[in-house]
Amino acid sequence: MSEAIGLVECRGLVATMVAVEAMCKAAAVRCARVDRVSGGILIAVVIGDLASVDAAVAAAVIAVRQYGQDARTQIYPRPEPAAARLLVGSGRLEGGSAG
């Protein structure tokens, strides 16, 4: 079974780290990467089963709001393998196919 991918986009490194910490503590997810998008906006990518990713992203939104920032999110329940490689990088998802 392929894993789900969750994305959380925040402004600022501290807010993004608050989100990552909340996600990793709230559910059994792995932080696959954190990238700078532009203008101080960063995106954190987590991987896990769909229920865990959903819980993790929800926890991140709450934590980032408590920090005083906004977070934008997206969850991909069963990403197509090529799209997953774009989101996660060169790492391979469990159950995914190498292209």
mmCIF file with all atom_site columns, N, CA, C and O in Angstrom, residues 42-83:
data_model
loop_
_atom_site.group_PDB
_atom_site.id
_atom_site.type_symbol
_atom_site.label_atom_id
_atom_site.label_alt_id
_atom_site.label_comp_id
_atom_site.label_asym_id
_atom_site.label_entity_id
_atom_site.label_seq_id
_atom_site.pdbx_PDB_ins_code
_atom_site.Cartn_x
_atom_site.Cartn_y
_atom_site.Cartn_z
_atom_site.occupancy
_atom_site.B_iso_or_equiv
_atom_site.pdbx_formal_charge
_atom_site.auth_seq_id
_atom_site.auth_comp_id
_atom_site.auth_asym_id
_atom_site.auth_atom_id
_atom_site.pdbx_PDB_model_num
ATOM 1   N N  . LEU A 1 42 ? 8.430  28.535 3.652   1.00 0.00 ? 42 LEU A N  1
ATOM 2   C CA . LEU A 1 42 ? 9.021  27.200 3.640   1.00 0.00 ? 42 LEU A CA 1
ATOM 3   C C  . LEU A 1 42 ? 7.903  26.164 3.576   1.00 0.00 ? 42 LEU A C  1
ATOM 4   O O  . LEU A 1 42 ? 6.764  26.442 3.976   1.00 0.00 ? 42 LEU A O  1
ATOM 5   N N  . ILE A 1 43 ? 8.250  24.996 3.102   1.00 0.00 ? 43 ILE A N  1
ATOM 6   C CA . ILE A 1 43 ? 7.287  23.913 3.025   1.00 0.00 ? 43 ILE A CA 1
ATOM 7   C C  . ILE A 1 43 ? 7.885  22.666 3.656   1.00 0.00 ? 43 ILE A C  1
ATOM 8   O O  . ILE A 1 43 ? 9.049  22.349 3.419   1.00 0.00 ? 43 ILE A O  1
ATOM 9   N N  . ALA A 1 44 ? 7.115  22.017 4.497   1.00 0.00 ? 44 ALA A N  1
ATOM 10  C CA . ALA A 1 44 ? 7.526  20.771 5.138   1.00 0.00 ? 44 ALA A CA 1
ATOM 11  C C  . ALA A 1 44 ? 6.702  19.641 4.543   1.00 0.00 ? 44 ALA A C  1
ATOM 12  O O  . ALA A 1 44 ? 5.487  19.780 4.347   1.00 0.00 ? 44 ALA A O  1
ATOM 13  N N  . VAL A 1 45 ? 7.367  18.530 4.254   1.00 0.00 ? 45 VAL A N  1
ATOM 14  C CA . VAL A 1 45 ? 6.721  17.371 3.639   1.00 0.00 ? 45 VAL A CA 1
ATOM 15  C C  . VAL A 1 45 ? 6.843  16.191 4.593   1.00 0.00 ? 45 VAL A C  1
ATOM 16  O O  . VAL A 1 45 ? 7.942  15.867 5.030   1.00 0.00 ? 45 VAL A O  1
ATOM 17  N N  . VAL A 1 46 ? 5.703  15.565 4.908   1.00 0.00 ? 46 VAL A N  1
ATOM 18  C CA . VAL A 1 46 ? 5.709  14.375 5.753   1.00 0.00 ? 46 VAL A CA 1
ATOM 19  C C  . VAL A 1 46 ? 5.086  13.209 5.004   1.00 0.00 ? 46 VAL A C  1
ATOM 20  O O  . VAL A 1 46 ? 4.265  13.397 4.102   1.00 0.00 ? 46 VAL A O  1
ATOM 21  N N  . ILE A 1 47 ? 5.490  12.012 5.410   1.00 0.00 ? 47 ILE A N  1
ATOM 22  C CA . ILE A 1 47 ? 5.019  10.779 4.776   1.00 0.00 ? 47 ILE A CA 1
ATOM 23  C C  . ILE A 1 47 ? 4.541  9.831  5.863   1.00 0.00 ? 47 ILE A C  1
ATOM 24  O O  . ILE A 1 47 ? 5.150  9.729  6.926   1.00 0.00 ? 47 ILE A O  1
ATOM 25  N N  . GLY A 1 48 ? 3.469  9.110  5.574   1.00 0.00 ? 48 GLY A N  1
ATOM 26  C CA . GLY A 1 48 ? 2.948  8.093  6.478   1.00 0.00 ? 48 GLY A CA 1
ATOM 27  C C  . GLY A 1 48 ? 1.642  7.556  5.944   1.00 0.00 ? 48 GLY A C  1
ATOM 28  O O  . GLY A 1 48 ? 1.237  7.869  4.821   1.00 0.00 ? 48 GLY A O  1
ATOM 29  N N  . ASP A 1 49 ? 0.971  6.746  6.758   1.00 0.00 ? 49 ASP A N  1
ATOM 30  C CA . ASP A 1 49 ? -0.341 6.276  6.313   1.00 0.00 ? 49 ASP A CA 1
ATOM 31  C C  . ASP A 1 49 ? -1.313 7.462  6.353   1.00 0.00 ? 49 ASP A C  1
ATOM 32  O O  . ASP A 1 49 ? -1.053 8.475  7.005   1.00 0.00 ? 49 ASP A O  1
ATOM 33  N N  . LEU A 1 50 ? -2.417 7.347  5.636   1.00 0.00 ? 50 LEU A N  1
ATOM 34  C CA . LEU A 1 50 ? -3.321 8.482  5.456   1.00 0.00 ? 50 LEU A CA 1
ATOM 35  C C  . LEU A 1 50 ? -3.846 9.029  6.779   1.00 0.00 ? 50 LEU A C  1
ATOM 36  O O  . LEU A 1 50 ? -3.866 10.243 6.987   1.00 0.00 ? 50 LEU A O  1
ATOM 37  N N  . ALA A 1 51 ? -4.251 8.180  7.692   1.00 0.00 ? 51 ALA A N  1
ATOM 38  C CA . ALA A 1 51 ? -4.782 8.657  8.975   1.00 0.00 ? 51 ALA A CA 1
ATOM 39  C C  . ALA A 1 51 ? -3.715 9.420  9.754   1.00 0.00 ? 51 ALA A C  1
ATOM 40  O O  . ALA A 1 51 ? -4.001 10.464 10.354  1.00 0.00 ? 51 ALA A O  1
ATOM 41  N N  . SER A 1 52 ? -2.486 8.925  9.741   1.00 0.00 ? 52 SER A N  1
ATOM 42  C CA . SER A 1 52 ? -1.400 9.601  10.453  1.00 0.00 ? 52 SER A CA 1
ATOM 43  C C  . SER A 1 52 ? -1.068 10.944 9.819   1.00 0.00 ? 52 SER A C  1
ATOM 44  O O  . SER A 1 52 ? -0.856 11.935 10.521  1.00 0.00 ? 52 SER A O  1
ATOM 45  N N  . VAL A 1 53 ? -1.003 10.985 8.499   1.00 0.00 ? 53 VAL A N  1
ATOM 46  C CA . VAL A 1 53 ? -0.703 12.244 7.806   1.00 0.00 ? 53 VAL A CA 1
ATOM 47  C C  . VAL A 1 53 ? -1.805 13.262 8.072   1.00 0.00 ? 53 VAL A C  1
ATOM 48  O O  . VAL A 1 53 ? -1.538 14.431 8.339   1.00 0.00 ? 53 VAL A O  1
ATOM 49  N N  . ASP A 1 54 ? -3.053 12.817 8.042   1.00 0.00 ? 54 ASP A N  1
ATOM 50  C CA . ASP A 1 54 ? -4.176 13.717 8.306   1.00 0.00 ? 54 ASP A CA 1
ATOM 51  C C  . ASP A 1 54 ? -4.091 14.286 9.722   1.00 0.00 ? 54 ASP A C  1
ATOM 52  O O  . ASP A 1 54 ? -4.236 15.494 9.930   1.00 0.00 ? 54 ASP A O  1
ATOM 53  N N  . ALA A 1 55 ? -3.827 13.426 10.698  1.00 0.00 ? 55 ALA A N  1
ATOM 54  C CA . ALA A 1 55 ? -3.694 13.886 12.090  1.00 0.00 ? 55 ALA A CA 1
ATOM 55  C C  . ALA A 1 55 ? -2.502 14.820 12.256  1.00 0.00 ? 55 ALA A C  1
ATOM 56  O O  . ALA A 1 55 ? -2.572 15.828 12.964  1.00 0.00 ? 55 ALA A O  1
ATOM 57  N N  . ALA A 1 56 ? -1.401 14.498 11.590  1.00 0.00 ? 56 ALA A N  1
ATOM 58  C CA . ALA A 1 56 ? -0.189 15.305 11.696  1.00 0.00 ? 56 ALA A CA 1
ATOM 59  C C  . ALA A 1 56 ? -0.397 16.699 11.119  1.00 0.00 ? 56 ALA A C  1
ATOM 60  O O  . ALA A 1 56 ? -0.005 17.706 11.724  1.00 0.00 ? 56 ALA A O  1
ATOM 61  N N  . VAL A 1 57 ? -1.018 16.778 9.964   1.00 0.00 ? 57 VAL A N  1
ATOM 62  C CA . VAL A 1 57 ? -1.260 18.076 9.322   1.00 0.00 ? 57 VAL A CA 1
ATOM 63  C C  . VAL A 1 57 ? -2.216 18.913 10.169  1.00 0.00 ? 57 VAL A C  1
ATOM 64  O O  . VAL A 1 57 ? -2.008 20.120 10.347  1.00 0.00 ? 57 VAL A O  1
ATOM 65  N N  . ALA A 1 58 ? -3.238 18.285 10.730  1.00 0.00 ? 58 ALA A N  1
ATOM 66  C CA . ALA A 1 58 ? -4.169 19.009 11.601  1.00 0.00 ? 58 ALA A CA 1
ATOM 67  C C  . ALA A 1 58 ? -3.431 19.557 12.832  1.00 0.00 ? 58 ALA A C  1
ATOM 68  O O  . ALA A 1 58 ? -3.658 20.703 13.246  1.00 0.00 ? 58 ALA A O  1
ATOM 69  N N  . ALA A 1 59 ? -2.544 18.760 13.406  1.00 0.00 ? 59 ALA A N  1
ATOM 70  C CA . ALA A 1 59 ? -1.767 19.211 14.564  1.00 0.00 ? 59 ALA A CA 1
ATOM 71  C C  . ALA A 1 59 ? -0.852 20.369 14.191  1.00 0.00 ? 59 ALA A C  1
ATOM 72  O O  . ALA A 1 59 ? -0.666 21.309 14.978  1.00 0.00 ? 59 ALA A O  1
ATOM 73  N N  . ALA A 1 60 ? -0.283 20.322 12.999  1.00 0.00 ? 60 ALA A N  1
ATOM 74  C CA . ALA A 1 60 ? 0.601  21.405 12.546  1.00 0.00 ? 60 ALA A CA 1
ATOM 75  C C  . ALA A 1 60 ? -0.159 22.718 12.423  1.00 0.00 ? 60 ALA A C  1
ATOM 76  O O  . ALA A 1 60 ? 0.338  23.769 12.834  1.00 0.00 ? 60 ALA A O  1
ATOM 77  N N  . VAL A 1 61 ? -1.353 22.664 11.874  1.00 0.00 ? 61 VAL A N  1
ATOM 78  C CA . VAL A 1 61 ? -2.153 23.881 11.716  1.00 0.00 ? 61 VAL A CA 1
ATOM 79  C C  . VAL A 1 61 ? -2.442 24.508 13.075  1.00 0.00 ? 61 VAL A C  1
ATOM 80  O O  . VAL A 1 61 ? -2.289 25.724 13.267  1.00 0.00 ? 61 VAL A O  1
ATOM 81  N N  . ILE A 1 62 ? -2.820 23.683 14.041  1.00 0.00 ? 62 ILE A N  1
ATOM 82  C CA . ILE A 1 62 ? -3.105 24.192 15.390  1.00 0.00 ? 62 ILE A CA 1
ATOM 83  C C  . ILE A 1 62 ? -1.848 24.808 16.007  1.00 0.00 ? 62 ILE A C  1
ATOM 84  O O  . ILE A 1 62 ? -1.883 25.906 16.564  1.00 0.00 ? 62 ILE A O  1
ATOM 85  N N  . ALA A 1 63 ? -0.725 24.110 15.904  1.00 0.00 ? 63 ALA A N  1
ATOM 86  C CA . ALA A 1 63 ? 0.521  24.595 16.502  1.00 0.00 ? 63 ALA A CA 1
ATOM 87  C C  . ALA A 1 63 ? 0.990  25.900 15.863  1.00 0.00 ? 63 ALA A C  1
ATOM 88  O O  . ALA A 1 63 ? 1.423  26.821 16.559  1.00 0.00 ? 63 ALA A O  1
ATOM 89  N N  . VAL A 1 64 ? 0.893  25.988 14.553  1.00 0.00 ? 64 VAL A N  1
ATOM 90  C CA . VAL A 1 64 ? 1.339  27.198 13.858  1.00 0.00 ? 64 VAL A CA 1
ATOM 91  C C  . VAL A 1 64 ? 0.416  28.371 14.192  1.00 0.00 ? 64 VAL A C  1
ATOM 92  O O  . VAL A 1 64 ? 0.881  29.493 14.384  1.00 0.00 ? 64 VAL A O  1
ATOM 93  N N  . ARG A 1 65 ? -0.884 28.120 14.317  1.00 0.00 ? 65 ARG A N  1
ATOM 94  C CA . ARG A 1 65 ? -1.810 29.190 14.714  1.00 0.00 ? 65 ARG A CA 1
ATOM 95  C C  . ARG A 1 65 ? -1.512 29.675 16.127  1.00 0.00 ? 65 ARG A C  1
ATOM 96  O O  . ARG A 1 65 ? -1.589 30.865 16.408  1.00 0.00 ? 65 ARG A O  1
ATOM 97  N N  . GLN A 1 66 ? -1.176 28.745 17.033  1.00 0.00 ? 66 GLN A N  1
ATOM 98  C CA . GLN A 1 66 ? -0.830 29.140 18.395  1.00 0.00 ? 66 GLN A CA 1
ATOM 99  C C  . GLN A 1 66 ? 0.452  29.973 18.406  1.00 0.00 ? 66 GLN A C  1
ATOM 100 O O  . GLN A 1 66 ? 0.641  30.819 19.269  1.00 0.00 ? 66 GLN A O  1
ATOM 101 N N  . TYR A 1 67 ? 1.300  29.734 17.445  1.00 0.00 ? 67 TYR A N  1
ATOM 102 C CA . TYR A 1 67 ? 2.538  30.515 17.294  1.00 0.00 ? 67 TYR A CA 1
ATOM 103 C C  . TYR A 1 67 ? 2.251  31.903 16.720  1.00 0.00 ? 67 TYR A C  1
ATOM 104 O O  . TYR A 1 67 ? 3.064  32.796 16.800  1.00 0.00 ? 67 TYR A O  1
ATOM 105 N N  . GLY A 1 68 ? 1.061  32.068 16.132  1.00 0.00 ? 68 GLY A N  1
ATOM 106 C CA . GLY A 1 68 ? 0.678  33.370 15.591  1.00 0.00 ? 68 GLY A CA 1
ATOM 107 C C  . GLY A 1 68 ? 0.830  33.485 14.085  1.00 0.00 ? 68 GLY A C  1
ATOM 108 O O  . GLY A 1 68 ? 0.815  34.589 13.542  1.00 0.00 ? 68 GLY A O  1
ATOM 109 N N  . GLN A 1 69 ? 0.975  32.370 13.414  1.00 0.00 ? 69 GLN A N  1
ATOM 110 C CA . GLN A 1 69 ? 1.136  32.365 11.955  1.00 0.00 ? 69 GLN A CA 1
ATOM 111 C C  . GLN A 1 69 ? 0.012  31.562 11.311  1.00 0.00 ? 69 GLN A C  1
ATOM 112 O O  . GLN A 1 69 ? -0.741 30.872 11.999  1.00 0.00 ? 69 GLN A O  1
ATOM 113 N N  . ASP A 1 70 ? -0.071 31.642 10.000  1.00 0.00 ? 70 ASP A N  1
ATOM 114 C CA . ASP A 1 70 ? -1.012 30.828 9.229   1.00 0.00 ? 70 ASP A CA 1
ATOM 115 C C  . ASP A 1 70 ? -0.250 29.727 8.520   1.00 0.00 ? 70 ASP A C  1
ATOM 116 O O  . ASP A 1 70 ? 0.931  29.891 8.189   1.00 0.00 ? 70 ASP A O  1
ATOM 117 N N  . ALA A 1 71 ? -0.928 28.618 8.281   1.00 0.00 ? 71 ALA A N  1
ATOM 118 C CA . ALA A 1 71 ? -0.333 27.509 7.533   1.00 0.00 ? 71 ALA A CA 1
ATOM 119 C C  . ALA A 1 71 ? -1.287 27.102 6.421   1.00 0.00 ? 71 ALA A C  1
ATOM 120 O O  . ALA A 1 71 ? -2.500 27.099 6.607   1.00 0.00 ? 71 ALA A O  1
ATOM 121 N N  . ARG A 1 72 ? -0.724 26.791 5.291   1.00 0.00 ? 72 ARG A N  1
ATOM 122 C CA . ARG A 1 72 ? -1.499 26.255 4.183   1.00 0.00 ? 72 ARG A CA 1
ATOM 123 C C  . ARG A 1 72 ? -1.112 24.784 4.046   1.00 0.00 ? 72 ARG A C  1
ATOM 124 O O  . ARG A 1 72 ? 0.059  24.435 4.222   1.00 0.00 ? 72 ARG A O  1
ATOM 125 N N  . THR A 1 73 ? -2.093 23.940 3.749   1.00 0.00 ? 73 THR A N  1
ATOM 126 C CA . THR A 1 73 ? -1.829 22.503 3.760   1.00 0.00 ? 73 THR A CA 1
ATOM 127 C C  . THR A 1 73 ? -2.396 21.818 2.523   1.00 0.00 ? 73 THR A C  1
ATOM 128 O O  . THR A 1 73 ? -3.306 22.330 1.866   1.00 0.00 ? 73 THR A O  1
ATOM 129 N N  . GLN A 1 74 ? -1.843 20.651 2.261   1.00 0.00 ? 74 GLN A N  1
ATOM 130 C CA . GLN A 1 74 ? -2.361 19.787 1.189   1.00 0.00 ? 74 GLN A CA 1
ATOM 131 C C  . GLN A 1 74 ? -1.995 18.359 1.561   1.00 0.00 ? 74 GLN A C  1
ATOM 132 O O  . GLN A 1 74 ? -0.895 18.100 2.034   1.00 0.00 ? 74 GLN A O  1
ATOM 133 N N  . ILE A 1 75 ? -2.929 17.444 1.339   1.00 0.00 ? 75 ILE A N  1
ATOM 134 C CA . ILE A 1 75 ? -2.680 16.023 1.575   1.00 0.00 ? 75 ILE A CA 1
ATOM 135 C C  . ILE A 1 75 ? -2.928 15.273 0.278   1.00 0.00 ? 75 ILE A C  1
ATOM 136 O O  . ILE A 1 75 ? -3.935 15.501 -0.399  1.00 0.00 ? 75 ILE A O  1
ATOM 137 N N  . TYR A 1 76 ? -1.994 14.391 -0.054  1.00 0.00 ? 76 TYR A N  1
ATOM 138 C CA . TYR A 1 76 ? -2.118 13.529 -1.224  1.00 0.00 ? 76 TYR A CA 1
ATOM 139 C C  . TYR A 1 76 ? -2.285 12.099 -0.710  1.00 0.00 ? 76 TYR A C  1
ATOM 140 O O  . TYR A 1 76 ? -1.308 11.480 -0.291  1.00 0.00 ? 76 TYR A O  1
ATOM 141 N N  . PRO A 1 77 ? -3.509 11.547 -0.730  1.00 0.00 ? 77 PRO A N  1
ATOM 142 C CA . PRO A 1 77 ? -3.757 10.234 -0.141  1.00 0.00 ? 77 PRO A CA 1
ATOM 143 C C  . PRO A 1 77 ? -3.023 9.084  -0.828  1.00 0.00 ? 77 PRO A C  1
ATOM 144 O O  . PRO A 1 77 ? -2.468 8.222  -0.176  1.00 0.00 ? 77 PRO A O  1
ATOM 145 N N  . ARG A 1 78 ? -3.047 9.048  -2.134  1.00 0.00 ? 78 ARG A N  1
ATOM 146 C CA . ARG A 1 78 ? -2.364 8.000  -2.896  1.00 0.00 ? 78 ARG A CA 1
ATOM 147 C C  . ARG A 1 78 ? -1.684 8.657  -4.091  1.00 0.00 ? 78 ARG A C  1
ATOM 148 O O  . ARG A 1 78 ? -2.171 8.574  -5.216  1.00 0.00 ? 78 ARG A O  1
ATOM 149 N N  . PRO A 1 79 ? -0.580 9.305  -3.859  1.00 0.00 ? 79 PRO A N  1
ATOM 150 C CA . PRO A 1 79 ? 0.050  10.047 -4.957  1.00 0.00 ? 79 PRO A CA 1
ATOM 151 C C  . PRO A 1 79 ? 0.573  9.114  -6.051  1.00 0.00 ? 79 PRO A C  1
ATOM 152 O O  . PRO A 1 79 ? 1.042  8.014  -5.768  1.00 0.00 ? 79 PRO A O  1
ATOM 153 N N  . GLU A 1 80 ? 0.449  9.570  -7.256  1.00 0.00 ? 80 GLU A N  1
ATOM 154 C CA . GLU A 1 80 ? 1.035  8.861  -8.396  1.00 0.00 ? 80 GLU A CA 1
ATOM 155 C C  . GLU A 1 80 ? 2.543  8.859  -8.187  1.00 0.00 ? 80 GLU A C  1
ATOM 156 O O  . GLU A 1 80 ? 3.099  9.862  -7.735  1.00 0.00 ? 80 GLU A O  1
ATOM 157 N N  . PRO A 1 81 ? 3.244  7.745  -8.450  1.00 0.00 ? 81 PRO A N  1
ATOM 158 C CA . PRO A 1 81 ? 4.670  7.649  -8.130  1.00 0.00 ? 81 PRO A CA 1
ATOM 159 C C  . PRO A 1 81 ? 5.541  8.784  -8.676  1.00 0.00 ? 81 PRO A C  1
ATOM 160 O O  . PRO A 1 81 ? 6.420  9.273  -7.973  1.00 0.00 ? 81 PRO A O  1
ATOM 161 N N  . ALA A 1 82 ? 5.308  9.216  -9.899  1.00 0.00 ? 82 ALA A N  1
ATOM 162 C CA . ALA A 1 82 ? 6.127  10.306 -10.451 1.00 0.00 ? 82 ALA A CA 1
ATOM 163 C C  . ALA A 1 82 ? 5.863  11.617 -9.707  1.00 0.00 ? 82 ALA A C  1
ATOM 164 O O  . ALA A 1 82 ? 6.788  12.374 -9.421  1.00 0.00 ? 82 ALA A O  1
ATOM 165 N N  . ALA A 1 83 ? 4.610  11.870 -9.370  1.00 0.00 ? 83 ALA A N  1
ATOM 166 C CA . ALA A 1 83 ? 4.283  13.077 -8.603  1.00 0.00 ? 83 ALA A CA 1
ATOM 167 C C  . ALA A 1 83 ? 4.879  12.987 -7.204  1.00 0.00 ? 83 ALA A C  1
ATOM 168 O O  . ALA A 1 83 ? 5.380  13.977 -6.670  1.00 0.00 ? 83 ALA A O  1
#
